[in-house]
Coordinates of C-alpha atoms in Angstrom, one line a residue:
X806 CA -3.8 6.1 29.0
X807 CA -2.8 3.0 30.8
X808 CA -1.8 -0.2 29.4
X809 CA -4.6 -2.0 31.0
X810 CA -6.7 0.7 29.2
X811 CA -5.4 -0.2 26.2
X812 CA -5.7 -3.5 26.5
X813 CA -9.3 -2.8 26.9
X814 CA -10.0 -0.6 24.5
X815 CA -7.9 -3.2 22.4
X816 CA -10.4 -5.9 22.9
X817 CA -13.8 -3.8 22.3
X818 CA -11.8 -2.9 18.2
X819 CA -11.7 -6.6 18.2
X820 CA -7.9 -6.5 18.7
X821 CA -8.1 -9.0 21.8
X822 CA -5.2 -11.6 22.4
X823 CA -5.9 -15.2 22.8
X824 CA -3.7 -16.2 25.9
X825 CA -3.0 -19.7 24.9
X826 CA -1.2 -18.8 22.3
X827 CA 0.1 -15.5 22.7
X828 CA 2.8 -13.6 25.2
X829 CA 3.3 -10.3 25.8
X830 CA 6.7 -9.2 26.2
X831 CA 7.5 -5.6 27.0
X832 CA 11.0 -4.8 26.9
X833 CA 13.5 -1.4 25.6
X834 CA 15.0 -1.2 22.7
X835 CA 18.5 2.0 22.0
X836 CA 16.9 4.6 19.9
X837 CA 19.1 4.0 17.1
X838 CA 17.3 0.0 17.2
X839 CA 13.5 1.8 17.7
X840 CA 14.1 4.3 15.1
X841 CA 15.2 1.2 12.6
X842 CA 11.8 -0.2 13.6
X843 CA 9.9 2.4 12.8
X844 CA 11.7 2.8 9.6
X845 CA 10.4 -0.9 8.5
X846 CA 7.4 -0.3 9.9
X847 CA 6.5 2.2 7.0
X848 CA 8.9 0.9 4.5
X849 CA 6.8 -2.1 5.1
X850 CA 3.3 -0.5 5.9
X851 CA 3.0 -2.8 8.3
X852 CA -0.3 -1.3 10.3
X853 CA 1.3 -1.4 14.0
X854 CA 4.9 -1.2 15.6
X855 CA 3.7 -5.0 17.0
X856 CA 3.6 -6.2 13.7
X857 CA 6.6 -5.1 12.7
X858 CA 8.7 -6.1 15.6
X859 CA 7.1 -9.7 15.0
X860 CA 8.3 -9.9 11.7
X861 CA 11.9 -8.6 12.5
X862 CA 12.0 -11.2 15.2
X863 CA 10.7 -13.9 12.5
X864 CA 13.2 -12.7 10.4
X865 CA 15.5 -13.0 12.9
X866 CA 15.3 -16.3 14.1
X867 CA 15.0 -17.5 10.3
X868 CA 18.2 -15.6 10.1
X869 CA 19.8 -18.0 12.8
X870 CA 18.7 -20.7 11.4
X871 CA 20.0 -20.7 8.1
X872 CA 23.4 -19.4 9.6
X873 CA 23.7 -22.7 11.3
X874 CA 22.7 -24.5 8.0
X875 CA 25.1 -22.4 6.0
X876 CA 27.8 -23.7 8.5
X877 CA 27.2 -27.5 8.4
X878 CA 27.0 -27.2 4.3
X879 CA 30.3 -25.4 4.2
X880 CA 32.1 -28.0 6.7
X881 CA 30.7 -30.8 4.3
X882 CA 31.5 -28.7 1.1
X883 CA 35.4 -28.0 2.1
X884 CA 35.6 -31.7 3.7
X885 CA 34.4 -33.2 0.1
X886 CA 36.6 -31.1 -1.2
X887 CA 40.0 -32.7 0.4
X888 CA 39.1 -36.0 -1.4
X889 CA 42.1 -37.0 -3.5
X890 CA 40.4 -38.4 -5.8
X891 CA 38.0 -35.1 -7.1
X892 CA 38.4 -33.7 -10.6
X893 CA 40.3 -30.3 -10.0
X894 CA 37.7 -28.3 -11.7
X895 CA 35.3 -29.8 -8.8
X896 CA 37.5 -29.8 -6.0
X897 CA 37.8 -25.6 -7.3
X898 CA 34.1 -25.4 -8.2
X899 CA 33.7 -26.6 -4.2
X900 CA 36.0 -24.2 -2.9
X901 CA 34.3 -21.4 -4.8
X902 CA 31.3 -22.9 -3.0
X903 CA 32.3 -22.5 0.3
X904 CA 33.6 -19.2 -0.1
X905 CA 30.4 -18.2 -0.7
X906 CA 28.5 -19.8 2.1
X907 CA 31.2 -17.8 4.3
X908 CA 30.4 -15.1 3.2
X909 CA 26.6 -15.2 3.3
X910 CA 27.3 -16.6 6.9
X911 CA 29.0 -13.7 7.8
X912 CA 26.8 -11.0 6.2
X913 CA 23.8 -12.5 8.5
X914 CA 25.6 -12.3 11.6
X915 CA 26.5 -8.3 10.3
X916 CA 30.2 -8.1 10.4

């Protein structure tokens, strides 16, 4: 079947697309990167591939987000904690802090 056949077929199951607010994309993905879809497709049970790939992508860009909000809190964290005149258990409670943000940084972006 064609994917203009599809598309049809889509839209008599009441699966139709409203164009003002939706784009197709169509685009390939390695193996290794479809077969981790699939796998959180069903770990998920989300009903189609579609669905699952928007949510990864949600995820995603949530992901990147936070990352750059992880990284302004961190510069502000270990720049409050060069202030001279901290209590040491704060300036150390604030380092702890920012070692953490690091590391959450860098477990989003995978390393």
């Amino acid at each position: 079947m064609h994917l203009d056949q599809w598309c049809i077929l889509g839209h008599f199951l009441g699966m139709a697309v409203n164009p003002d607010t939706t784009v197709r994309k169509i685009f390939s993905l390695p193996k290794d990167a479809a077969e981790a879809v699939e796998n959180f497709r069903f770990e998920h049970r989300f009903k189609t591939e579609a669905e699952a790939i928007r949510r990864l992508v949600e995820v995603g860009l949530t992901a990147h987000r936070l990352d750059d909000t992880i990284a302004t809190l961190s510069a502000r964290a270990f720049a409050l904690s060069a202030t001279d005149d901290l209590p040491e258990h704060v300036e150390e409670e604030l380092g702890v802090i920012v070692d953490a943000l690091d590391e959450l940084r860098e477990s989003l972006k995978g390393r």
